[in-house]
CSV table of C-alpha atoms and ligand atoms in Angstrom, one decimal:
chain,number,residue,atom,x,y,z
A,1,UNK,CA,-21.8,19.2,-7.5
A,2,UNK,CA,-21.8,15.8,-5.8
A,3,UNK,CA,-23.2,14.6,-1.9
A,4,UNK,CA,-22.3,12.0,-0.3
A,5,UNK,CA,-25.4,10.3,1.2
A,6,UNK,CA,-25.0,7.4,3.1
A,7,UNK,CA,-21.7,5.2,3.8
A,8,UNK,CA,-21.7,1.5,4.8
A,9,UNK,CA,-18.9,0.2,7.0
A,10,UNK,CA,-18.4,-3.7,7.0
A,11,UNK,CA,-15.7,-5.7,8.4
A,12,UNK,CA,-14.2,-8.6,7.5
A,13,UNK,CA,-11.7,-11.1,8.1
A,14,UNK,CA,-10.0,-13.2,5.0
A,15,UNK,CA,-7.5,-15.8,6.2
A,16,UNK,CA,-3.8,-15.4,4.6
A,17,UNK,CA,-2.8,-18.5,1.7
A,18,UNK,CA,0.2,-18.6,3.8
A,19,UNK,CA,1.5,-16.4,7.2
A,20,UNK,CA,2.9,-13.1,6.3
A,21,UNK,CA,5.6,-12.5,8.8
A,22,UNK,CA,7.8,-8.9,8.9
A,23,UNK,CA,9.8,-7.7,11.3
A,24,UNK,CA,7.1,-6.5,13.1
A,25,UNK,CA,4.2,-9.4,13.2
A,26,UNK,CA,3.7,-12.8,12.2
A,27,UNK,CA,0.2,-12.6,10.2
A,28,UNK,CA,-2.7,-15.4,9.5
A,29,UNK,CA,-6.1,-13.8,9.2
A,30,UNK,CA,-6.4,-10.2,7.7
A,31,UNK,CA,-8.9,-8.6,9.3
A,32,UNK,CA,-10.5,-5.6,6.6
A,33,UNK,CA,-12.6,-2.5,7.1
A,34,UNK,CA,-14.3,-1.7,3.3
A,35,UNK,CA,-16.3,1.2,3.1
A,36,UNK,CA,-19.2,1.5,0.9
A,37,UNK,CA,-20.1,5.5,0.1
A,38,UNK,CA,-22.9,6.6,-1.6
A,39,UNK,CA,-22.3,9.7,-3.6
A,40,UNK,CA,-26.1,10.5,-5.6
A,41,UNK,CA,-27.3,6.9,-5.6
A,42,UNK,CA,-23.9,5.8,-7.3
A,43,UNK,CA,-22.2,3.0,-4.9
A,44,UNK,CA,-18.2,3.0,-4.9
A,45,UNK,CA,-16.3,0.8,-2.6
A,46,UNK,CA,-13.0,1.6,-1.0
A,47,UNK,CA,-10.9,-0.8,1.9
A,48,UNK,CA,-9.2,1.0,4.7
A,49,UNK,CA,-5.7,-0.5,5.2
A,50,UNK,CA,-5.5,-0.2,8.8
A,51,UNK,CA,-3.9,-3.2,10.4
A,52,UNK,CA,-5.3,-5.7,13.1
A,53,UNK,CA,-2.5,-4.1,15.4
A,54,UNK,CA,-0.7,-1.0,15.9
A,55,UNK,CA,2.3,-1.8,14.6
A,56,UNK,CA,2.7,-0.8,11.1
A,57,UNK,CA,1.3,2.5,11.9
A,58,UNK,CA,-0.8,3.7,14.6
A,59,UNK,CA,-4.0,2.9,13.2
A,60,UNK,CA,-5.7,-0.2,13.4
A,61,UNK,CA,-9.7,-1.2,12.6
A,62,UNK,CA,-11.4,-0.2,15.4
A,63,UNK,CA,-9.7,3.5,15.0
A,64,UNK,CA,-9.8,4.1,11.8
A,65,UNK,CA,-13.7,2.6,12.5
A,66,UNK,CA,-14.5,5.4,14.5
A,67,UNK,CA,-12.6,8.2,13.0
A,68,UNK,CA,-14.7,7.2,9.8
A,69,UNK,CA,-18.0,7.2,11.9
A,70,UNK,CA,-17.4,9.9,14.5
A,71,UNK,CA,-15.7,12.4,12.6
A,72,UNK,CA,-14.9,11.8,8.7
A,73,UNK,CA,-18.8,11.4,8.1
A,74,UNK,CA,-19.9,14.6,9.9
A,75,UNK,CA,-17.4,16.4,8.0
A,76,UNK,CA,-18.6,15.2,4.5
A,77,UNK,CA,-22.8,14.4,5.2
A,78,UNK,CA,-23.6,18.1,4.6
A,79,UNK,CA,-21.0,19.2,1.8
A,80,UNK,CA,-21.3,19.7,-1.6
A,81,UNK,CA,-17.8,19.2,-3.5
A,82,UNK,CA,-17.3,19.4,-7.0
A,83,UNK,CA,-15.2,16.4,-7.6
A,84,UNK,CA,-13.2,13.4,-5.4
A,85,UNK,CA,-10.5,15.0,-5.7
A,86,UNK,CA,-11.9,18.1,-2.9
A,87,UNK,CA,-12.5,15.4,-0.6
A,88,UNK,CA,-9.2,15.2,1.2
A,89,UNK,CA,-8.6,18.7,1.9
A,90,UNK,CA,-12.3,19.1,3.0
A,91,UNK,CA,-11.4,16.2,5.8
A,92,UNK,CA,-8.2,18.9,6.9
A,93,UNK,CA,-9.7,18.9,10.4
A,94,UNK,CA,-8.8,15.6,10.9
A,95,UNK,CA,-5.2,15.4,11.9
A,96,UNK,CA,-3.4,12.6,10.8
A,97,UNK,CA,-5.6,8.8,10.6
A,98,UNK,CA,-4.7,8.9,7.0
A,99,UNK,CA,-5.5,5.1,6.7
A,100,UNK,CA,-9.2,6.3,7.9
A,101,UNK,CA,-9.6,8.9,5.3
A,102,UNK,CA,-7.8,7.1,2.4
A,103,UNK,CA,-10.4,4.5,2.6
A,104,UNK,CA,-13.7,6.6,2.4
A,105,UNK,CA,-12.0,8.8,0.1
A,106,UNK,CA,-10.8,6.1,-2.5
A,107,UNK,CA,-14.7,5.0,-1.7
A,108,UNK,CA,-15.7,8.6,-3.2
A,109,UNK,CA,-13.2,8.6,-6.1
A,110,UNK,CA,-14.9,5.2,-7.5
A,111,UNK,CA,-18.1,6.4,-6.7
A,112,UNK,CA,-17.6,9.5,-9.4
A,113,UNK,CA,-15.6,7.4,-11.7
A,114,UNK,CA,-18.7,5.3,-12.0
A,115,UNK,CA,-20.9,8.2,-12.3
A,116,UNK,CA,-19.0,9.4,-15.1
A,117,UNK,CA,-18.2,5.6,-16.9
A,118,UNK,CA,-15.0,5.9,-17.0
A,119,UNK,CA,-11.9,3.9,-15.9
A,120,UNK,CA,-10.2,5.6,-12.6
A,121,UNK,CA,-7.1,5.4,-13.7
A,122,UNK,CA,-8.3,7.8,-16.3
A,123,UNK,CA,-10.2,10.0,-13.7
A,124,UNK,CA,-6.6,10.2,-11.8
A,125,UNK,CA,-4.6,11.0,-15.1
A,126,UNK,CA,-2.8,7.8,-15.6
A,127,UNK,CA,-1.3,7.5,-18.4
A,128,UNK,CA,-0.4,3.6,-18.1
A,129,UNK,CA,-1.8,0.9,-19.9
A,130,UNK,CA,-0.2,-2.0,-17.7
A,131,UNK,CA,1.4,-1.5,-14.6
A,132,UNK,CA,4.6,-3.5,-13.7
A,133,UNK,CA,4.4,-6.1,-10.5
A,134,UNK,CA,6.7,-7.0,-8.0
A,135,UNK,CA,6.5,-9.3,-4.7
A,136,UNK,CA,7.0,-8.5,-1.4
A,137,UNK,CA,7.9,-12.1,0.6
A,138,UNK,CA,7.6,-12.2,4.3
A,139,UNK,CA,10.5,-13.5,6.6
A,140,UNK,CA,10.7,-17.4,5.6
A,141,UNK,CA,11.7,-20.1,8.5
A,142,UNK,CA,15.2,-21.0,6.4
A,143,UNK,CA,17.0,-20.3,3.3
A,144,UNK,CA,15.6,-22.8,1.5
A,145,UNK,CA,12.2,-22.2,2.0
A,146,UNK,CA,12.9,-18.6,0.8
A,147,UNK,CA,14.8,-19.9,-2.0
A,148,UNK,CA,12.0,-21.8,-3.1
A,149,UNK,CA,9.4,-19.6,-2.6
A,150,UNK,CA,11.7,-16.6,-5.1
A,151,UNK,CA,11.8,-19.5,-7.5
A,152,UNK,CA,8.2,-19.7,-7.6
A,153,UNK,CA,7.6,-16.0,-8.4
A,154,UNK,CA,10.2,-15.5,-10.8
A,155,UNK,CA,8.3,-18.4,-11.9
A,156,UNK,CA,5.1,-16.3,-11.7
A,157,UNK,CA,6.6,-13.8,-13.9
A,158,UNK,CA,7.5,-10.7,-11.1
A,159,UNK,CA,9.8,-8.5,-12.1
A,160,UNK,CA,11.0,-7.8,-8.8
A,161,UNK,CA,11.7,-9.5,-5.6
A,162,UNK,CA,11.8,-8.0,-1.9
A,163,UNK,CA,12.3,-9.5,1.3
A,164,UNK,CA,11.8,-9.1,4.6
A,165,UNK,CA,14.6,-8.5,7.0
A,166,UNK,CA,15.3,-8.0,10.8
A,167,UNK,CA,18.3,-7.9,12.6
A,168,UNK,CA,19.8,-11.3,12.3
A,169,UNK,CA,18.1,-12.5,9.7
A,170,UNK,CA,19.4,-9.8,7.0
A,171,UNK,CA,22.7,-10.6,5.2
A,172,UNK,CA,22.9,-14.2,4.7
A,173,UNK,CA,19.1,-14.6,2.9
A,174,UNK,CA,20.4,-12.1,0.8
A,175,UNK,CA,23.8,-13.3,0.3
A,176,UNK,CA,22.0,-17.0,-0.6
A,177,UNK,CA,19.8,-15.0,-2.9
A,178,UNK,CA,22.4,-13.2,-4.9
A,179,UNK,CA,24.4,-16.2,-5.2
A,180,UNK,CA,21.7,-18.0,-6.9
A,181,UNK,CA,20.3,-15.4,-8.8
A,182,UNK,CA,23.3,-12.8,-9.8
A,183,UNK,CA,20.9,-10.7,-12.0
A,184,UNK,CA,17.7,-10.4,-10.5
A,185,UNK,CA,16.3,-7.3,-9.4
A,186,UNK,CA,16.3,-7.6,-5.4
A,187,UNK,CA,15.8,-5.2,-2.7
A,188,UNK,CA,14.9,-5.9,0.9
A,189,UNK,CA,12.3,-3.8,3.7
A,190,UNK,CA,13.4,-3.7,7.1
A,191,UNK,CA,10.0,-1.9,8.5
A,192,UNK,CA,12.3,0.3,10.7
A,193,UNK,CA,13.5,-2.7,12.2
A,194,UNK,CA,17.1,-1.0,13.1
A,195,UNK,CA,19.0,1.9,14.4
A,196,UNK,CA,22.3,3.9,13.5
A,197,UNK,CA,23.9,1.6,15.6
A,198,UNK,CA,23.2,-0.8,13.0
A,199,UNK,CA,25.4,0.9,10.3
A,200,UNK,CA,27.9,-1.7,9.9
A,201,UNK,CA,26.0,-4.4,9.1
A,202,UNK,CA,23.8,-2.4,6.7
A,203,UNK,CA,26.7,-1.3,5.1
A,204,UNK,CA,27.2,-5.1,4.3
A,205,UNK,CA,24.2,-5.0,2.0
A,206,UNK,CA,26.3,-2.5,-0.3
A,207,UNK,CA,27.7,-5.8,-1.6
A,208,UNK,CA,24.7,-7.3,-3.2
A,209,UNK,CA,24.0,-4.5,-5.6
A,210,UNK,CA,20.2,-4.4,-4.1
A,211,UNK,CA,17.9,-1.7,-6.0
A,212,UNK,CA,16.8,-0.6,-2.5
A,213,UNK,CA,16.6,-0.8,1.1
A,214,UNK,CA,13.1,0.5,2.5
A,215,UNK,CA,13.0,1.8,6.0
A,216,UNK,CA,15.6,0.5,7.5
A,217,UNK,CA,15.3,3.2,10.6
A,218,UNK,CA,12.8,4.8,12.5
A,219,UNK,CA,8.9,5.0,11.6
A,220,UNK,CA,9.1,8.4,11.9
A,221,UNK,CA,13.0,9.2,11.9
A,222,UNK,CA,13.3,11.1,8.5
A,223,UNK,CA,16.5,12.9,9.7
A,224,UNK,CA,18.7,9.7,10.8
A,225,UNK,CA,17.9,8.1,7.1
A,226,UNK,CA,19.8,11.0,5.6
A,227,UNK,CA,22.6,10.2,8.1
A,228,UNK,CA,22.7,6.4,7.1
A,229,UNK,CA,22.2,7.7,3.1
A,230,UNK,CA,25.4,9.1,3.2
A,231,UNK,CA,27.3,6.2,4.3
A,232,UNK,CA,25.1,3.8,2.0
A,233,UNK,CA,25.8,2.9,-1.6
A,234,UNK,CA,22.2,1.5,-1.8
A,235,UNK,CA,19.6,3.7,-2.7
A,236,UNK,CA,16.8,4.1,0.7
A,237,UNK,CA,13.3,4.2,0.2
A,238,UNK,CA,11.0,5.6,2.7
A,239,UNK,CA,7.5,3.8,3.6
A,240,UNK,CA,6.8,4.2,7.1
A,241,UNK,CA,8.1,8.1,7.1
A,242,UNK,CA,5.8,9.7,4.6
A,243,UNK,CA,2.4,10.6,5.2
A,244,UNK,CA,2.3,13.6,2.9
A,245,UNK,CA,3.9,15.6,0.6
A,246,UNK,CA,5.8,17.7,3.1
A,247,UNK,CA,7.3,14.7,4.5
A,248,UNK,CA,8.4,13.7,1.1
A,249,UNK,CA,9.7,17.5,0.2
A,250,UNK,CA,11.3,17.3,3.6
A,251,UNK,CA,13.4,14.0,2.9
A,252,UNK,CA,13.8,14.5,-0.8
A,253,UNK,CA,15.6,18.2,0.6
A,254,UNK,CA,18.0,16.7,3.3
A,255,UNK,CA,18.7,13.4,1.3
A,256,UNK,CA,17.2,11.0,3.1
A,257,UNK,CA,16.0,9.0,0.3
A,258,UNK,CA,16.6,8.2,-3.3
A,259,UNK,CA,13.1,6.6,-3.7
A,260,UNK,CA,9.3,6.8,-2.5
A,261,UNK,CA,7.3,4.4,-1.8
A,262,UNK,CA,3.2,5.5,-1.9
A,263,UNK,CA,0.7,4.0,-0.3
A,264,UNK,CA,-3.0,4.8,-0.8
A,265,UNK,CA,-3.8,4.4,3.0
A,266,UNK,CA,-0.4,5.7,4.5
A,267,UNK,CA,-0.9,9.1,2.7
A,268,UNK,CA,-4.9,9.8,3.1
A,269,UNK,CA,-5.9,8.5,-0.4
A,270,UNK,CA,-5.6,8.9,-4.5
A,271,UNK,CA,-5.4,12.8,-3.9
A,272,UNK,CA,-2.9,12.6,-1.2
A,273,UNK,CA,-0.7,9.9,-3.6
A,274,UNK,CA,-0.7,12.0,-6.3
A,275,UNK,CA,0.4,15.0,-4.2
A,276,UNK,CA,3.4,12.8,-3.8
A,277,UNK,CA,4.0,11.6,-7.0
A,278,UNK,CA,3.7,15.4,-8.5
A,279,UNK,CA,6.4,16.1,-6.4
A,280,UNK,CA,8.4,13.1,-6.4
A,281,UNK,CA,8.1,13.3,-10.2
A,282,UNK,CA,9.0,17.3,-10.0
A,283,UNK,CA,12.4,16.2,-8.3
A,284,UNK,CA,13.4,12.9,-10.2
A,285,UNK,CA,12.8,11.0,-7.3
A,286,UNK,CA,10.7,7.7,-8.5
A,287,UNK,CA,7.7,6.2,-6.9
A,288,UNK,CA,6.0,2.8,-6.4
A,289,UNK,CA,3.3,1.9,-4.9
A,290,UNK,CA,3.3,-0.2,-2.1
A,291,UNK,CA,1.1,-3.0,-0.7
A,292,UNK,CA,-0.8,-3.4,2.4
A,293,UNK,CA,-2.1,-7.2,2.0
A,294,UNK,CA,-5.3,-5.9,0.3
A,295,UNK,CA,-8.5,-7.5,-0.8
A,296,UNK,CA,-9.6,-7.0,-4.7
A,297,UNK,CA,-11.1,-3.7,-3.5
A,298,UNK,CA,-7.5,-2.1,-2.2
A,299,UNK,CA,-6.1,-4.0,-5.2
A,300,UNK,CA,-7.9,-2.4,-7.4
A,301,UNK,CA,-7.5,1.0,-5.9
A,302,UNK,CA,-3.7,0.5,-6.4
A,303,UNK,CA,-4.0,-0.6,-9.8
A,304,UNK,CA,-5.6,2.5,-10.4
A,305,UNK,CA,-3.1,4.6,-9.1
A,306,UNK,CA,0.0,3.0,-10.3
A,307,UNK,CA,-1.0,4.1,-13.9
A,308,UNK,CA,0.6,7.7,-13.0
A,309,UNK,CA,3.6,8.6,-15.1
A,310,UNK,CA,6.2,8.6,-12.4
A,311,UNK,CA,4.9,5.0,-10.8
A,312,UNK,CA,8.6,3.9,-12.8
A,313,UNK,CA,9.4,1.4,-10.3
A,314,UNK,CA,7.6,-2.1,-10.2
A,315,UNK,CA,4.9,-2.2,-6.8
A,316,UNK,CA,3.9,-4.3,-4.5
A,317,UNK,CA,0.8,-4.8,-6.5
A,318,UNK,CA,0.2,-8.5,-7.4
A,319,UNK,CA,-2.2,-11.1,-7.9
A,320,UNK,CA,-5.1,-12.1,-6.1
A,321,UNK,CA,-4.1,-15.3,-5.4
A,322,UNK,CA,-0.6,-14.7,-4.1
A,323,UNK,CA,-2.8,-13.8,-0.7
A,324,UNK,CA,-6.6,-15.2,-1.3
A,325,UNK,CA,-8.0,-18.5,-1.9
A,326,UNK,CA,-11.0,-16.5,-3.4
A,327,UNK,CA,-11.0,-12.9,-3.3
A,328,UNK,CA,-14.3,-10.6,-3.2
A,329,UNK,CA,-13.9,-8.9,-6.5
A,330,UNK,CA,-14.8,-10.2,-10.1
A,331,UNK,CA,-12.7,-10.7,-12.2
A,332,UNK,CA,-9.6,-11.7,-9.2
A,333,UNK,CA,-6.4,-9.6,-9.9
A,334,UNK,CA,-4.4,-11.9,-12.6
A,335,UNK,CA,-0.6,-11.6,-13.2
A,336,UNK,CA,0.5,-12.3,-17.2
A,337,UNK,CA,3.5,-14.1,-17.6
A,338,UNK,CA,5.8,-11.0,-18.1
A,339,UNK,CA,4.5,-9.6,-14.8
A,340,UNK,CA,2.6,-7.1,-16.1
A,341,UNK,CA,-1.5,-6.1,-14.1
A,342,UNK,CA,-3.8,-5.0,-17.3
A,343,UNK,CA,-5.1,-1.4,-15.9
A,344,UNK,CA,-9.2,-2.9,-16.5
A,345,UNK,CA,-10.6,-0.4,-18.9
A,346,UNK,CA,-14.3,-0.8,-17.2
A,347,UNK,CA,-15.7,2.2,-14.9
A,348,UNK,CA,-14.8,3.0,-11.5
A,349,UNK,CA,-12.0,0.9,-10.6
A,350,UNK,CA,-13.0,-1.7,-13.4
A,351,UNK,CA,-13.4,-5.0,-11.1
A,352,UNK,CA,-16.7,-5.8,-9.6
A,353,UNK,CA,-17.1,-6.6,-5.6
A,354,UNK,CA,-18.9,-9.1,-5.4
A,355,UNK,CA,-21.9,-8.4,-2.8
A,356,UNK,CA,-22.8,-11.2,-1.8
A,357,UNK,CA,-20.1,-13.0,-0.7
A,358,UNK,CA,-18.6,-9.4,0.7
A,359,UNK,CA,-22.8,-9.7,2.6
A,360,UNK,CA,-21.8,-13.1,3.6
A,361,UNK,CA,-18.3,-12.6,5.3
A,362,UNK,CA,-19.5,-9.7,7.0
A,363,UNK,CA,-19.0,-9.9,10.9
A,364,UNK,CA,-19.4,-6.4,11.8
A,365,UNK,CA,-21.7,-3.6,10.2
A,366,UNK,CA,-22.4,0.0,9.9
A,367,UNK,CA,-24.7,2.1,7.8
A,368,UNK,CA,-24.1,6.0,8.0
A,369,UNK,CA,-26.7,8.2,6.6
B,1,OSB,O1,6.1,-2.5,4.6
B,1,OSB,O2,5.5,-2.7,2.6
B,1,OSB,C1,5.3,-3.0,3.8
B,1,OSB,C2,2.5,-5.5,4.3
B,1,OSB,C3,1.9,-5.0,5.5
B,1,OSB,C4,2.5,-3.9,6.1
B,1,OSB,C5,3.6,-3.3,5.6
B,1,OSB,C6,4.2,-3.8,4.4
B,1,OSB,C7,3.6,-4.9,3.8
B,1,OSB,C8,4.2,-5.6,2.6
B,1,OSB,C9,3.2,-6.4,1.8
B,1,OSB,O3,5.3,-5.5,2.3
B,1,OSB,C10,3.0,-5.9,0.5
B,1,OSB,C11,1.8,-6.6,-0.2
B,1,OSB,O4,0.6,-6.2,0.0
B,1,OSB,O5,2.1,-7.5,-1.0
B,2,MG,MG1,7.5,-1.3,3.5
């Protein structure tokens, strides 16, 4: 049996290589929430993925901050639990802040992984030895600086390429794109930027043979995307919609999707993901795991978790330096030329944070114990 004994909240802020602009925000500085647990004297580190702002989801720092403090950590201090993999179910109380529980749970499952020395890709039942990388490249100011910015990561090595779009700003990057490159695998993310009104002109994107379109609707509008599915060619994949597996069976049932994408935070951590992945995997329905502009730590925790059989797509997990002029994990997340991530075969998830500088760009700190 394992305790969880003390947790360590930092925040801190990591200015962008570059803004990261979506539909929803324009970003510079990322501002981070890691969690530090404790389980028996073993230290594993997790990184919430809530957002600055409300506007990815409803959670941001300061909520997911004291869900953790106020709630997550009362629920746990006492408990003895088997494995990380009780963790998320014994945090059942807590409706919904998934991002909050996601990060102090991935926290727990590097915690045992390290107990037990072994990789936690192993721990979660990956059976990948590499994982497959894709980018995810925020609304440019023009064409050509989008052009040139796809150049450079086909360059790189990805093997995919999304883009933002928002109304307006939609068919003619993606009609410049498919001119240039006829063969490239493309797809674009809206971030439930548009509405069923809209149907027209996403019925334009049927022309450039995209692999998918991800939330184009509502954040939380599974029915209309099975009302846009069926006049759409091009396959929809849900982000914003799922935030478990009954969401997923839900929209997987009426056809509002042909494809999942998980994220760690969005779905309450590694046991939530692979609730969705079972099932995705159960129905045909492929997965890949998304991105959240991650340090190293959430990097790492996705690195992990893409190793599952049915993560057939490539992510939105990339290199280190595509967002960090120096990242708080050793070795930094590296790219090879074929745009593969290595899965690290050390323990927990196999990349060191590095203390010190984590210590020195702290701006905000909480122990728990
Ligand atoms: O919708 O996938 C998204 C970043 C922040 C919030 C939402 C999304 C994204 C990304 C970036 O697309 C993915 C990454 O981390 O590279
Ligand atoms: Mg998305």
């Amino acid at each position: 049996m394992m305790r969880l004994r003390k947790i360590i909240l930092r925040e801190i802020h990591l200015p962008l290589v570059e803004p990261f602009e979506t539909s929803f925000h324009r970003l510079s500085n990322r501002r981070m929430l890691l969690i530090e647990a404790d389980v028996d004297g073993v230290s594993g580190w997790g990184e919430c993925v809530a957002g600055e702002d409300p506007f990815y989801s409803y959670e941001t720092v300061e909520t997911a901050w004291h869900i953790i403090r106020d709630f997550l950590w009362l629920a746990l201090k006492k408990q003895e639990f088997a494995a990380a993999a009780d963790v998320f179910d014994m945090l059942g109380q807590v409706r919904g802040h998934n991002m909050a529980k996601g990060g102090l749970e991935a926290a727990i499952w590097d915690a045992e992984a390290r107990q037990k020395s072994v990789p936690l890709a192993k721990l979660l039942g990956g059976t990948r030895s590499e994982i497959n990388s894709g980018v995810s490249i925020g609304i440019q100011a023009n064409t050509e600086a989008l052009i040139a910015k796809v150049q450079r990561e086909l360059a790189a090595g990805y093997q995919r390429i999304k883009i933002k779009i928002k109304p307006g700003n939609d068919i003619e990057p993606v009609r410049a794109l498919r001119e240039k490159w006829p063969r490239i695998r493309l797809m674009v993310d809206a971030n439930s930027a548009y509405t069923l009104e809209d149907v027209a002109r996403l019925k334009q994107l049927d022309a450039f043979y995209l692999i998918m379109i991800e939330q184009p609707l509502g954040h939380d509008d599974i029915y209309s995307h099975a009302q846009l599915q069926k006049q759409l060619e091009t396959p929809i994949c849900l982000d914003e919609c799922i935030h478990d597996v009954e969401h997923a069976r839900a929209a997987i049932e009426i056809g509002a999707c042909k494809i999942i994408n998980i994220k760690l935070g969005r779905v309450g951590g590694h046991t939530g993901a692979r609730r969705v992945h079972d099932l995705c995997k159960e129905k045909g329905i492929p997965v890949w795991c998304g991105g959240m502009l991650e340090s190293g730590i959430g990097r790492a925790h996705n690195i992990a978790l893409s190793s599952l059989e049915n993560f057939s797509l490539p992510g939105d997990v990339t290199a280190s330096k595509r967002y960090w002029a120096e990242d708080i994990i050793t070795p930094e997340v590296e790219v090879s030329p074929q745009g593969t991530i290595k899965i690290p075969s050390g323990p927990g998830i196999g990349y060191e944070p590095r203390v010190d500088r984590i210590e020195s760009l702290t701006c905000r700190r909480e122990v728990l114990e």
